[in-house]
PDB file of C-alpha atoms in Angstrom:
ATOM      1  CA  MET I   1     -93.652  40.760 -68.185  1.00 53.00           C
ATOM      2  CA  ALA I   2     -91.531  43.941 -69.169  1.00 52.00           C
ATOM      3  CA  SER I   3     -92.455  45.484 -65.697  1.00 58.00           C
ATOM      4  CA  ILE I   4     -90.851  42.450 -64.182  1.00 57.00           C
ATOM      5  CA  LEU I   5     -87.661  42.417 -66.202  1.00 53.00           C
ATOM      6  CA  ARG I   6     -86.912  46.006 -66.239  1.00 58.00           C
ATOM      7  CA  PRO I   7     -85.611  46.350 -62.525  1.00 57.00           C
ATOM      8  CA  LEU I   8     -83.259  43.113 -63.000  1.00 53.00           C
ATOM      9  CA  VAL I   9     -81.898  44.984 -66.260  1.00 51.00           C
ATOM     10  CA  ARG I  10     -81.300  48.101 -64.098  1.00 59.00           C
ATOM     11  CA  GLN I  11     -79.637  46.176 -61.539  1.00 57.00           C
ATOM     12  CA  HIS I  12     -77.358  44.184 -63.982  1.00 52.00           C
ATOM     13  CA  ARG I  13     -76.122  47.379 -65.336  1.00 54.00           C
ATOM     14  CA  ASN I  14     -75.297  48.898 -62.069  1.00 54.00           C
ATOM     15  CA  THR I  15     -73.346  45.906 -61.080  1.00 52.00           C
ATOM     16  CA  SER I  16     -71.242  45.616 -64.283  1.00 51.00           C
ATOM     17  CA  ALA I  17     -70.305  49.412 -63.963  1.00 50.00           C
ATOM     18  CA  PHE I  18     -69.101  48.859 -60.535  1.00 46.00           C
ATOM     19  CA  ASN I  19     -66.945  46.036 -61.566  1.00 50.00           C
ATOM     20  CA  ARG I  20     -65.309  47.986 -64.568  1.00 52.00           C
ATOM     21  CA  SER I  21     -64.750  50.934 -62.487  1.00 51.00           C
ATOM     22  CA  TYR I  22     -63.197  48.865 -59.473  1.00 48.00           C
ATOM     23  CA  PHE I  23     -60.895  46.409 -61.702  1.00 47.00           C
ATOM     24  CA  SER I  24     -59.788  49.547 -63.802  1.00 52.00           C
ATOM     25  CA  ARG I  25     -58.220  51.220 -60.612  1.00 52.00           C
ATOM     26  CA  PRO I  26     -54.285  50.988 -60.296  1.00 52.00           C
ATOM     27  CA  PRO I  27     -53.193  48.324 -57.736  1.00 51.00           C
ATOM     28  CA  LEU I  28     -52.367  49.657 -54.104  1.00 50.00           C
ATOM     29  CA  VAL I  29     -49.017  47.421 -53.910  1.00 49.00           C
ATOM     30  CA  ALA I  30     -46.091  48.467 -55.859  1.00 48.00           C
ATOM     31  CA  SER I  31     -44.999  45.696 -58.295  1.00 50.00           C
ATOM     32  CA  PHE I  32     -42.102  43.650 -57.457  1.00 48.00           C
ATOM     33  CA  SER I  33     -39.048  43.934 -59.587  1.00 52.00           C
ATOM     34  CA  ILE I  34     -36.982  41.020 -60.554  1.00 53.00           C
ATOM     35  CA  SER I  35     -34.206  42.834 -62.560  1.00 55.00           C
ATOM     36  CA  ALA I  36     -31.038  43.371 -60.808  1.00 52.00           C
ATOM     37  CA  PRO I  37     -30.079  46.882 -59.385  1.00 57.00           C
ATOM     38  CA  LEU I  38     -28.092  49.452 -61.094  1.00 52.00           C
ATOM     39  CA  GLN I  39     -25.000  48.991 -59.000  1.00 52.00           C
ATOM     40  CA  ALA I  40     -24.839  45.368 -59.696  1.00 53.00           C
ATOM     41  CA  LYS I  41     -25.373  45.665 -63.269  1.00 52.00           C
ATOM     42  CA  SER I  42     -22.266  48.117 -63.447  1.00 56.00           C
ATOM     43  CA  GLY I  43     -20.139  45.549 -61.715  1.00 57.00           C
ATOM     44  CA  LYS I  44     -18.059  43.109 -63.783  1.00 60.00           C
ATOM     45  CA  LYS I  45     -18.988  39.446 -63.719  1.00 64.00           C
ATOM     46  CA  LYS I  46     -16.577  36.944 -61.806  1.00 69.00           C
ATOM     47  CA  ARG I  47     -15.151  34.415 -63.799  1.00 71.00           C
ATOM     48  CA  LYS I  48     -15.602  30.951 -62.898  1.00 70.00           C
ATOM     49  CA  PRO I  49     -12.489  29.128 -62.003  1.00 68.00           C
ATOM     50  CA  ARG I  50     -11.346  26.736 -64.627  1.00 64.00           C
ATOM     51  CA  LYS I  51     -11.860  23.048 -64.021  1.00 61.00           C
ATOM     52  CA  PRO I  52      -8.837  20.958 -64.346  1.00 57.00           C
ATOM     53  CA  SER I  53      -8.763  18.130 -66.622  1.00 57.00           C
ATOM     54  CA  ASN I  54      -9.839  14.744 -65.378  1.00 61.00           C
ATOM     55  CA  ILE I  55      -6.339  13.225 -65.574  1.00 61.00           C
ATOM     56  CA  LYS I  56      -4.844  15.942 -63.410  1.00 62.00           C
ATOM     57  CA  ASP I  57      -7.686  15.709 -61.108  1.00 75.00           C
ATOM     58  CA  GLN I  58      -7.284  12.070 -60.274  1.00 79.00           C
ATOM     59  CA  TYR I  59      -3.607  12.302 -60.242  1.00 82.00           C
ATOM     60  CA  ARG I  60      -4.200  14.950 -57.380  1.00 85.00           C
ATOM     61  CA  GLN I  61      -6.535  12.791 -55.359  1.00 87.00           C
ATOM     62  CA  VAL I  62      -4.257   9.626 -55.671  1.00 88.00           C
ATOM     63  CA  GLN I  63      -1.330  11.804 -54.124  1.00 90.00           C
ATOM     64  CA  ALA I  64      -3.559  13.450 -51.454  1.00 90.00           C
ATOM     65  CA  GLN I  65      -4.741   9.804 -50.481  1.00 91.00           C
ATOM     66  CA  ALA I  66      -1.240   8.489 -50.477  1.00 93.00           C
ATOM     67  CA  ARG I  67      -0.204  11.535 -48.296  1.00 93.00           C
ATOM     68  CA  LYS I  68      -2.927  10.741 -45.736  1.00 94.00           C
ATOM     69  CA  GLU I  69      -2.361   7.037 -45.577  1.00 95.00           C
ATOM     70  CA  ALA I  70       1.587   7.763 -44.866  1.00 95.00           C
ATOM     71  CA  ASN I  71       0.410  10.355 -42.311  1.00 95.00           C
ATOM     72  CA  LEU I  72      -1.903   7.814 -40.501  1.00 95.00           C
ATOM     73  CA  ALA I  73       0.780   5.051 -40.519  1.00 95.00           C
ATOM     74  CA  ARG I  74       3.414   7.320 -38.946  1.00 95.00           C
ATOM     75  CA  GLN I  75       0.712   8.650 -36.424  1.00 95.00           C
ATOM     76  CA  LYS I  76      -0.003   4.774 -35.482  1.00 94.00           C
ATOM     77  CA  VAL I  77       3.837   4.144 -34.951  1.00 94.00           C
ATOM     78  CA  LEU I  78       4.466   7.054 -33.014  1.00 93.00           C
ATOM     79  CA  SER I  79       1.523   6.322 -30.684  1.00 89.00           C
ATOM     80  CA  ARG I  80       2.892   2.682 -30.219  1.00 89.00           C
ATOM     81  CA  GLU I  81       6.194   4.323 -29.293  1.00 90.00           C
ATOM     82  CA  ARG I  82       4.732   6.327 -26.759  1.00 87.00           C
ATOM     83  CA  THR I  83       2.899   3.729 -25.364  1.00 84.00           C
ATOM     84  CA  ILE I  84       5.833   1.297 -25.139  1.00 86.00           C
ATOM     85  CA  ALA I  85       7.928   4.149 -23.758  1.00 85.00           C
ATOM     86  CA  LEU I  86       5.516   4.724 -20.881  1.00 85.00           C
ATOM     87  CA  GLY I  87       5.057   1.217 -19.792  1.00 87.00           C
ATOM     88  CA  ASP I  88       2.259  -0.670 -18.265  1.00 89.00           C
ATOM     89  CA  PRO I  89       0.424   1.414 -15.616  1.00 91.00           C
ATOM     90  CA  VAL I  90      -0.540  -1.735 -13.667  1.00 91.00           C
ATOM     91  CA  VAL I  91       1.980  -4.459 -13.873  1.00 89.00           C
ATOM     92  CA  SER I  92       5.399  -3.728 -12.152  1.00 88.00           C
ATOM     93  CA  LYS I  93       8.553  -4.649 -13.684  1.00 88.00           C
ATOM     94  CA  SER I  94      10.657  -7.492 -12.489  1.00 89.00           C
ATOM     95  CA  THR I  95      13.063  -6.339  -9.821  1.00 91.00           C
ATOM     96  CA  PRO I  96      14.725  -8.184  -6.735  1.00 91.00           C
ATOM     97  CA  PHE I  97      12.409  -6.486  -4.235  1.00 91.00           C
ATOM     98  CA  MET I  98       9.025  -7.223  -6.146  1.00 91.00           C
ATOM     99  CA  GLU I  99      10.411 -10.831  -6.617  1.00 89.00           C
ATOM    100  CA  SER I 100      11.058 -11.244  -3.071  1.00 87.00           C
ATOM    101  CA  LEU I 101       7.684 -10.034  -2.309  1.00 87.00           C
ATOM    102  CA  ARG I 102       6.105 -12.646  -4.788  1.00 85.00           C
ATOM    103  CA  SER I 103       8.182 -15.487  -3.578  1.00 81.00           C
ATOM    104  CA  GLY I 104       8.207 -14.609   0.014  1.00 76.00           C
ATOM    105  CA  GLN I 105      11.889 -14.838   0.621  1.00 75.00           C
ATOM    106  CA  SER I 106      14.103 -12.442   2.324  1.00 73.00           C
ATOM    107  CA  LEU I 107      15.877 -10.218  -0.010  1.00 68.00           C
ATOM    108  CA  SER I 108      19.205 -10.104   2.372  1.00 68.00           C
ATOM    109  CA  ASP I 109      19.113 -13.870   2.878  1.00 69.00           C
ATOM    110  CA  PRO I 110      17.150 -16.274   0.256  1.00 66.00           C
ATOM    111  CA  ALA I 111      17.697 -19.161   2.551  1.00 68.00           C
ATOM    112  CA  LEU I 112      15.952 -17.676   5.405  1.00 75.00           C
ATOM    113  CA  LYS I 113      12.359 -18.662   5.337  1.00 76.00           C
ATOM    114  CA  PRO I 114       9.531 -15.743   6.508  1.00 78.00           C
ATOM    115  CA  ARG I 115       7.490 -16.544   9.380  1.00 84.00           C
ATOM    116  CA  ASN I 116       3.677 -15.964   9.890  1.00 85.00           C
ATOM    117  CA  PHE I 117       2.226 -14.241  13.065  1.00 85.00           C
ATOM    118  CA  LEU I 118       4.804 -11.422  12.820  1.00 82.00           C
ATOM    119  CA  LEU I 119       7.339 -13.583  14.088  1.00 85.00           C
ATOM    120  CA  SER I 120      10.887 -12.451  13.065  1.00 82.00           C
ATOM    121  CA  PRO I 121      13.512 -14.930  12.191  1.00 82.00           C
ATOM    122  CA  ASP I 122      15.396 -13.901  15.515  1.00 85.00           C
ATOM    123  CA  GLN I 123      12.194 -14.299  17.676  1.00 88.00           C
ATOM    124  CA  TYR I 124      11.593 -17.710  16.200  1.00 89.00           C
ATOM    125  CA  ALA I 125      15.091 -18.950  16.866  1.00 89.00           C
ATOM    126  CA  GLN I 126      15.004 -17.483  20.453  1.00 91.00           C
ATOM    127  CA  SER I 127      11.900 -19.095  21.173  1.00 90.00           C
ATOM    128  CA  LEU I 128      13.048 -22.659  20.156  1.00 90.00           C
ATOM    129  CA  LYS I 129      15.986 -22.329  22.336  1.00 91.00           C
ATOM    130  CA  ILE I 130      14.305 -21.325  25.319  1.00 91.00           C
ATOM    131  CA  SER I 131      11.549 -24.116  24.655  1.00 90.00           C
ATOM    132  CA  GLU I 132      14.589 -26.684  24.483  1.00 89.00           C
ATOM    133  CA  ASP I 133      16.214 -25.308  27.458  1.00 88.00           C
ATOM    134  CA  LEU I 134      13.025 -25.596  29.618  1.00 89.00           C
ATOM    135  CA  ALA I 135      11.992 -28.868  28.425  1.00 87.00           C
ATOM    136  CA  ARG I 136      15.377 -30.476  28.758  1.00 88.00           C
ATOM    137  CA  PRO I 137      15.644 -33.177  31.586  1.00 87.00           C
ATOM    138  CA  SER I 138      17.934 -32.264  34.641  1.00 84.00           C
ATOM    139  CA  ARG I 139      21.187 -34.132  35.142  1.00 80.00           C
ATOM    140  CA  PRO I 140      21.128 -36.135  38.298  1.00 76.00           C
ATOM    141  CA  ASN I 141      23.082 -35.281  41.206  1.00 74.00           C
ATOM    142  CA  VAL I 142      26.430 -37.050  41.342  1.00 65.00           C
ATOM    143  CA  ASN I 143      26.560 -38.455  45.109  1.00 65.00           C
ATOM    144  CA  MET I 144      29.849 -40.021  45.876  1.00 58.00           C
ATOM    145  CA  SER I 145      28.137 -41.953  48.869  1.00 57.00           C
ATOM    146  CA  LYS I 146      25.991 -43.757  46.327  1.00 67.00           C
ATOM    147  CA  ASP I 147      26.632 -47.290  45.174  1.00 76.00           C
ATOM    148  CA  PRO I 148      28.548 -47.133  41.783  1.00 79.00           C
ATOM    149  CA  GLU I 149      25.887 -49.533  40.195  1.00 82.00           C
ATOM    150  CA  GLN I 150      23.168 -46.985  41.228  1.00 80.00           C
ATOM    151  CA  ARG I 151      24.946 -44.068  39.955  1.00 80.00           C
ATOM    152  CA  GLN I 152      25.656 -45.809  36.625  1.00 83.00           C
ATOM    153  CA  LYS I 153      21.941 -46.630  36.325  1.00 84.00           C
ATOM    154  CA  ASP I 154      20.955 -43.004  37.074  1.00 82.00           C
ATOM    155  CA  GLU I 155      23.460 -41.802  34.271  1.00 84.00           C
ATOM    156  CA  ASN I 156      21.892 -44.268  31.819  1.00 88.00           C
ATOM    157  CA  GLU I 157      18.473 -43.204  32.686  1.00 88.00           C
ATOM    158  CA  TYR I 158      19.463 -39.645  32.265  1.00 88.00           C
ATOM    159  CA  ARG I 159      21.082 -40.614  28.773  1.00 89.00           C
ATOM    160  CA  LYS I 160      17.683 -42.213  27.613  1.00 91.00           C
ATOM    161  CA  GLN I 161      15.644 -39.362  28.788  1.00 90.00           C
ATOM    162  CA  LEU I 162      18.102 -36.781  26.866  1.00 90.00           C
ATOM    163  CA  GLU I 163      17.664 -38.998  23.677  1.00 91.00           C
ATOM    164  CA  ASP I 164      13.792 -38.891  23.940  1.00 91.00           C
ATOM    165  CA  HIS I 165      14.100 -35.144  24.501  1.00 90.00           C
ATOM    166  CA  ASN I 166      16.165 -34.758  21.462  1.00 91.00           C
ATOM    167  CA  ILE I 167      13.701 -36.671  19.350  1.00 93.00           C
ATOM    168  CA  SER I 168      10.477 -35.077  20.788  1.00 92.00           C
ATOM    169  CA  HIS I 169      12.242 -31.732  20.377  1.00 92.00           C
ATOM    170  CA  THR I 170      13.123 -32.272  16.470  1.00 92.00           C
ATOM    171  CA  LYS I 171       9.473 -33.440  16.043  1.00 93.00           C
ATOM    172  CA  SER I 172       8.101 -30.019  17.788  1.00 92.00           C
ATOM    173  CA  VAL I 173      10.514 -28.006  15.705  1.00 92.00           C
ATOM    174  CA  ALA I 174       9.131 -29.618  12.541  1.00 92.00           C
ATOM    175  CA  VAL I 175       5.555 -28.890  13.667  1.00 92.00           C
ATOM    176  CA  LEU I 176       6.223 -25.410  14.590  1.00 90.00           C
ATOM    177  CA  ASP I 177       8.055 -24.834  11.222  1.00 90.00           C
ATOM    178  CA  ARG I 178       4.994 -25.952   9.394  1.00 89.00           C
ATOM    179  CA  ILE I 179       2.768 -23.944  11.461  1.00 90.00           C
ATOM    180  CA  THR I 180       4.488 -20.618  11.332  1.00 89.00           C
ATOM    181  CA  SER I 181       5.776 -20.972   7.591  1.00 87.00           C
ATOM    182  CA  LEU I 182       4.360 -18.226   5.600  1.00 84.00           C
ATOM    183  CA  GLU I 183       4.154 -20.847   2.716  1.00 83.00           C
ATOM    184  CA  HIS I 184       1.012 -22.397   4.458  1.00 84.00           C
ATOM    185  CA  GLY I 185      -0.514 -18.762   5.522  1.00 84.00           C
ATOM    186  CA  SER I 186      -3.474 -17.355   3.557  1.00 85.00           C
ATOM    187  CA  SER I 187      -3.585 -14.506   1.164  1.00 82.00           C
ATOM    188  CA  GLN I 188      -4.148 -12.043   3.988  1.00 85.00           C
ATOM    189  CA  ASP I 189      -1.082 -13.390   6.098  1.00 87.00           C
ATOM    190  CA  LYS I 190       1.014 -12.897   2.941  1.00 86.00           C
ATOM    191  CA  THR I 191      -0.277  -9.369   2.330  1.00 86.00           C
ATOM    192  CA  ARG I 192       0.410  -8.557   5.901  1.00 88.00           C
ATOM    193  CA  ALA I 193       3.686  -9.708   5.971  1.00 88.00           C
ATOM    194  CA  ASN I 194       4.543  -7.835   2.587  1.00 89.00           C
ATOM    195  CA  LYS I 195       2.953  -4.765   4.385  1.00 90.00           C
ATOM    196  CA  GLN I 196       5.637  -5.166   7.215  1.00 89.00           C
ATOM    197  CA  ARG I 197       8.523  -5.500   4.508  1.00 90.00           C
ATOM    198  CA  CYS I 198       7.356  -2.444   2.755  1.00 92.00           C
ATOM    199  CA  ILE I 199       7.282  -0.382   6.013  1.00 93.00           C
ATOM    200  CA  GLU I 200      10.916  -1.715   6.839  1.00 90.00           C
ATOM    201  CA  GLU I 201      12.224  -0.956   3.152  1.00 91.00           C
ATOM    202  CA  PHE I 202      10.715   2.362   2.508  1.00 93.00           C
ATOM    203  CA  GLY I 203      10.080   3.796   5.959  1.00 92.00           C
ATOM    204  CA  ARG I 204      11.744   7.188   6.433  1.00 90.00           C
ATOM    205  CA  HIS I 205      13.089   5.922   9.744  1.00 89.00           C
ATOM    206  CA  GLN I 206      15.117   3.738   7.339  1.00 89.00           C
ATOM    207  CA  THR I 207      15.826   5.883   4.350  1.00 89.00           C
ATOM    208  CA  ASP I 208      16.437   9.089   6.100  1.00 87.00           C
ATOM    209  CA  LEU I 209      19.813   7.261   7.090  1.00 88.00           C
ATOM    210  CA  THR I 210      20.992   6.469   3.667  1.00 89.00           C
ATOM    211  CA  LEU I 211      19.293   8.642   1.028  1.00 89.00           C
ATOM    212  CA  PRO I 212      20.344  12.249   0.654  1.00 87.00           C
ATOM    213  CA  PRO I 213      17.666  14.918   1.118  1.00 82.00           C
ATOM    214  CA  ARG I 214      15.424  16.390  -1.695  1.00 79.00           C
ATOM    215  CA  PRO I 215      16.922  19.412  -3.844  1.00 75.00           C
ATOM    216  CA  ILE I 216      15.893  22.702  -2.175  1.00 75.00           C
ATOM    217  CA  GLY I 217      14.792  25.897  -3.898  1.00 71.00           C
ATOM    218  CA  PRO I 218      15.789  29.529  -3.293  1.00 76.00           C
ATOM    219  CA  ALA I 219      13.131  29.972  -0.719  1.00 73.00           C
ATOM    220  CA  GLN I 220      14.274  27.221   1.139  1.00 72.00           C
ATOM    221  CA  GLU I 221      18.028  28.181   0.975  1.00 72.00           C
ATOM    222  CA  ALA I 222      16.896  31.728   2.576  1.00 75.00           C
ATOM    223  CA  THR I 223      14.918  30.168   5.447  1.00 77.00           C
ATOM    224  CA  PRO I 224      17.195  28.990   8.198  1.00 74.00           C
ATOM    225  CA  PRO I 225      16.988  25.181   9.423  1.00 71.00           C
ATOM    226  CA  PRO I 226      15.517  24.791  12.659  1.00 69.00           C
ATOM    227  CA  PRO I 227      17.791  24.321  15.630  1.00 69.00           C
ATOM    228  CA  VAL I 228      16.583  21.010  16.619  1.00 65.00           C
ATOM    229  CA  PRO I 229      15.603  18.626  14.140  1.00 66.00           C
ATOM    230  CA  HIS I 230      12.366  16.654  14.083  1.00 71.00           C
ATOM    231  CA  GLN I 231      12.883  13.415  15.732  1.00 71.00           C
ATOM    232  CA  ARG I 232      10.828  10.495  14.525  1.00 74.00           C
ATOM    233  CA  VAL I 233       9.329   8.076  17.204  1.00 75.00           C
ATOM    234  CA  GLY I 234       8.719   4.438  15.966  1.00 79.00           C
ATOM    235  CA  PRO I 235       8.739   3.164  12.487  1.00 86.00           C
ATOM    236  CA  ASP I 236       7.350   5.254   9.593  1.00 87.00           C
ATOM    237  CA  THR I 237       3.902   3.798   8.471  1.00 88.00           C
ATOM    238  CA  GLY I 238       1.982   6.564   6.867  1.00 88.00           C
ATOM    239  CA  SER I 239       4.489   8.414   4.436  1.00 92.00           C
ATOM    240  CA  SER I 240       3.664   8.496   0.882  1.00 94.00           C
ATOM    241  CA  GLU I 241       6.405   6.099  -0.343  1.00 94.00           C
ATOM    242  CA  VAL I 242       5.023   3.275   2.216  1.00 95.00           C
ATOM    243  CA  GLN I 243       1.723   3.816   1.005  1.00 96.00           C
ATOM    244  CA  VAL I 244       2.679   3.492  -2.718  1.00 96.00           C
ATOM    245  CA  ALA I 245       4.635   0.317  -1.742  1.00 95.00           C
ATOM    246  CA  ILE I 246       1.480  -1.293   0.207  1.00 95.00           C
ATOM    247  CA  LEU I 247      -0.800  -0.333  -2.587  1.00 96.00           C
ATOM    248  CA  THR I 248       1.793  -1.981  -5.026  1.00 95.00           C
ATOM    249  CA  THR I 249       1.593  -5.354  -3.249  1.00 93.00           C
ATOM    250  CA  LYS I 250      -2.052  -5.382  -3.335  1.00 93.00           C
ATOM    251  CA  ILE I 251      -2.180  -4.254  -6.895  1.00 94.00           C
ATOM    252  CA  ASP I 252       0.195  -7.157  -7.989  1.00 92.00           C
ATOM    253  CA  ARG I 253      -1.880  -9.958  -6.123  1.00 90.00           C
ATOM    254  CA  MET I 254      -5.286  -8.519  -7.396  1.00 91.00           C
ATOM    255  CA  ASN I 255      -3.933  -8.352 -10.927  1.00 92.00           C
ATOM    256  CA  GLU I 256      -2.724 -11.869 -10.637  1.00 89.00           C
ATOM    257  CA  HIS I 257      -6.259 -12.903  -9.431  1.00 88.00           C
ATOM    258  CA  VAL I 258      -8.184 -10.956 -12.255  1.00 90.00           C
ATOM    259  CA  SER I 259      -5.766 -12.093 -15.112  1.00 89.00           C
ATOM    260  CA  ARG I 260      -6.189 -15.672 -13.978  1.00 87.00           C
ATOM    261  CA  TRP I 261      -9.603 -16.732 -12.678  1.00 83.00           C
ATOM    262  CA  GLY I 262     -11.320 -13.320 -12.580  1.00 80.00           C
ATOM    263  CA  HIS I 263     -12.377 -12.460 -16.264  1.00 80.00           C
ATOM    264  CA  LYS I 264     -15.962 -12.213 -14.934  1.00 86.00           C
ATOM    265  CA  ASP I 265     -15.102 -10.707 -11.635  1.00 89.00           C
ATOM    266  CA  LYS I 266     -16.513  -7.033 -12.155  1.00 90.00           C
ATOM    267  CA  HIS I 267     -16.087  -6.202  -8.360  1.00 92.00           C
ATOM    268  CA  ASN I 268     -12.363  -6.902  -8.002  1.00 92.00           C
ATOM    269  CA  LYS I 269     -11.797  -5.348 -11.588  1.00 92.00           C
ATOM    270  CA  ARG I 270     -13.511  -2.110  -9.933  1.00 93.00           C
ATOM    271  CA  ASN I 271     -11.108  -2.373  -6.967  1.00 94.00           C
ATOM    272  CA  LEU I 272      -8.167  -3.081  -9.060  1.00 94.00           C
ATOM    273  CA  ARG I 273      -8.883   0.239 -10.930  1.00 94.00           C
ATOM    274  CA  LEU I 274      -9.708   2.261  -7.847  1.00 95.00           C
ATOM    275  CA  LEU I 275      -6.323   1.050  -6.398  1.00 96.00           C
ATOM    276  CA  VAL I 276      -4.281   1.855  -9.553  1.00 95.00           C
ATOM    277  CA  HIS I 277      -5.948   5.310  -9.631  1.00 96.00           C
ATOM    278  CA  ARG I 278      -5.029   5.919  -5.811  1.00 96.00           C
ATOM    279  CA  ARG I 279      -1.396   4.910  -6.219  1.00 96.00           C
ATOM    280  CA  GLN I 280      -1.339   7.459  -9.358  1.00 95.00           C
ATOM    281  CA  LYS I 281      -2.374  10.163  -7.335  1.00 95.00           C
ATOM    282  CA  LEU I 282       0.232   9.556  -4.576  1.00 96.00           C
ATOM    283  CA  LEU I 283       2.981   9.170  -7.010  1.00 95.00           C
ATOM    284  CA  ALA I 284       2.162  12.538  -8.681  1.00 94.00           C
ATOM    285  CA  TYR I 285       2.170  14.063  -5.336  1.00 95.00           C
ATOM    286  CA  LEU I 286       5.566  12.460  -4.154  1.00 94.00           C
ATOM    287  CA  ARG I 287       7.192  13.676  -7.353  1.00 93.00           C
ATOM    288  CA  ARG I 288       5.672  17.126  -7.212  1.00 91.00           C
ATOM    289  CA  LYS I 289       6.959  17.408  -3.429  1.00 90.00           C
ATOM    290  CA  GLU I 290      10.501  15.546  -3.956  1.00 88.00           C
ATOM    291  CA  ARG I 291      10.858  17.247  -7.087  1.00 82.00           C
ATOM    292  CA  GLY I 292      11.909  14.069  -8.701  1.00 82.00           C
ATOM    293  CA  GLY I 293      14.713  13.559  -6.003  1.00 87.00           C
ATOM    294  CA  PRO I 294      16.491  10.469  -4.760  1.00 91.00           C
ATOM    295  CA  ARG I 295      13.427   9.378  -2.805  1.00 92.00           C
ATOM    296  CA  PHE I 296      11.125   9.181  -5.655  1.00 93.00           C
ATOM    297  CA  THR I 297      13.730   7.462  -7.876  1.00 93.00           C
ATOM    298  CA  ASN I 298      14.505   4.870  -5.233  1.00 93.00           C
ATOM    299  CA  LEU I 299      10.777   4.099  -5.015  1.00 94.00           C
ATOM    300  CA  MET I 300      10.282   3.739  -8.649  1.00 94.00           C
ATOM    301  CA  GLU I 301      13.339   1.707  -9.322  1.00 94.00           C
ATOM    302  CA  LYS I 302      12.615  -1.031  -6.440  1.00 94.00           C
ATOM    303  CA  LEU I 303       8.998  -1.365  -7.082  1.00 94.00           C
ATOM    304  CA  GLY I 304       9.504  -1.469 -11.023  1.00 92.00           C
ATOM    305  CA  LEU I 305       7.084   1.230 -11.815  1.00 93.00           C
ATOM    306  CA  ALA I 306       6.990   2.847 -15.253  1.00 91.00           C
ATOM    307  CA  ASP I 307       6.069   6.381 -16.062  1.00 90.00           C
ATOM    308  CA  ALA I 308       2.421   5.335 -16.965  1.00 90.00           C
ATOM    309  CA  ALA I 309       1.825   4.678 -13.350  1.00 92.00           C
ATOM    310  CA  TRP I 310       1.623   8.476 -12.523  1.00 91.00           C
ATOM    311  CA  GLN I 311       1.808  10.192 -15.815  1.00 88.00           C
ATOM    312  CA  GLY I 312      -1.007  10.575 -18.438  1.00 84.00           C
ATOM    313  CA  GLU I 313      -4.595   8.903 -18.148  1.00 86.00           C
ATOM    314  CA  ILE I 314      -5.127   5.363 -17.121  1.00 87.00           C
ATOM    315  CA  SER I 315      -7.912   3.557 -18.642  1.00 83.00           C
ATOM    316  CA  MET I 316      -8.508   0.034 -17.855  1.00 76.00           C
TER     317      MET I 316
END
């Protein structure tokens, strides 16, 4: 039994000696120091700011909140004033030219009815006169050799034909008046007539005769004018003023449709937004090219457009 336990006791002694020698060694990693460095210890401690009393703190909060509310209220007032000063970017103001476009009456003579099918009032009156002359019955030849009773009979027959012709002509004029009247035309007919009126009102073949030229800069003053001025051929249909006027007539009619019946018409709402932004680009270009001259001023006044039509961001 002793011979069996002796090797086990020797092994236990060796193991315990190894453990004592291993754990008695100093650690390989330096110990971590949590104390502050010497430089930090030498510095002075910062004093904590003294907290104000609760009464003063509440009073300052109330004052700051009052100043903030007053500032926000003033910003709302200023924003509203700026918006009113800029005006509406879509709807035009009421001007004589815009009212004439909406009503279809002539600006020079309100009693003169506008005609459809691109007929001018002079052409319409001339056509009626020609048709009346062509349909008028011819007067019988007065032959003295005829019997007086026959001559009287021919004269009475001529008067009757002339009376029938006058009645027929009056009816024809009434029918033609209803057919060619723009009041009975479609929306496309009215838009086409308004386009023609815009060309006649704002085309440069007309405005060059009445409006002064734009102000010139130093570079233009140093450049000599051409010996022969450019001659315009035909009416002006593509200048920026004419395009803006035509877009304004389209915008006016489309806005009337959307505001009345098109609250769910997404397609026309998008088309209206595209037209408004296209007009904004043209107005900004015209103002930059004309330097805010009489041509730009005349266009804005006659169409009743506000500064919001070309200035700033248009969100609809």
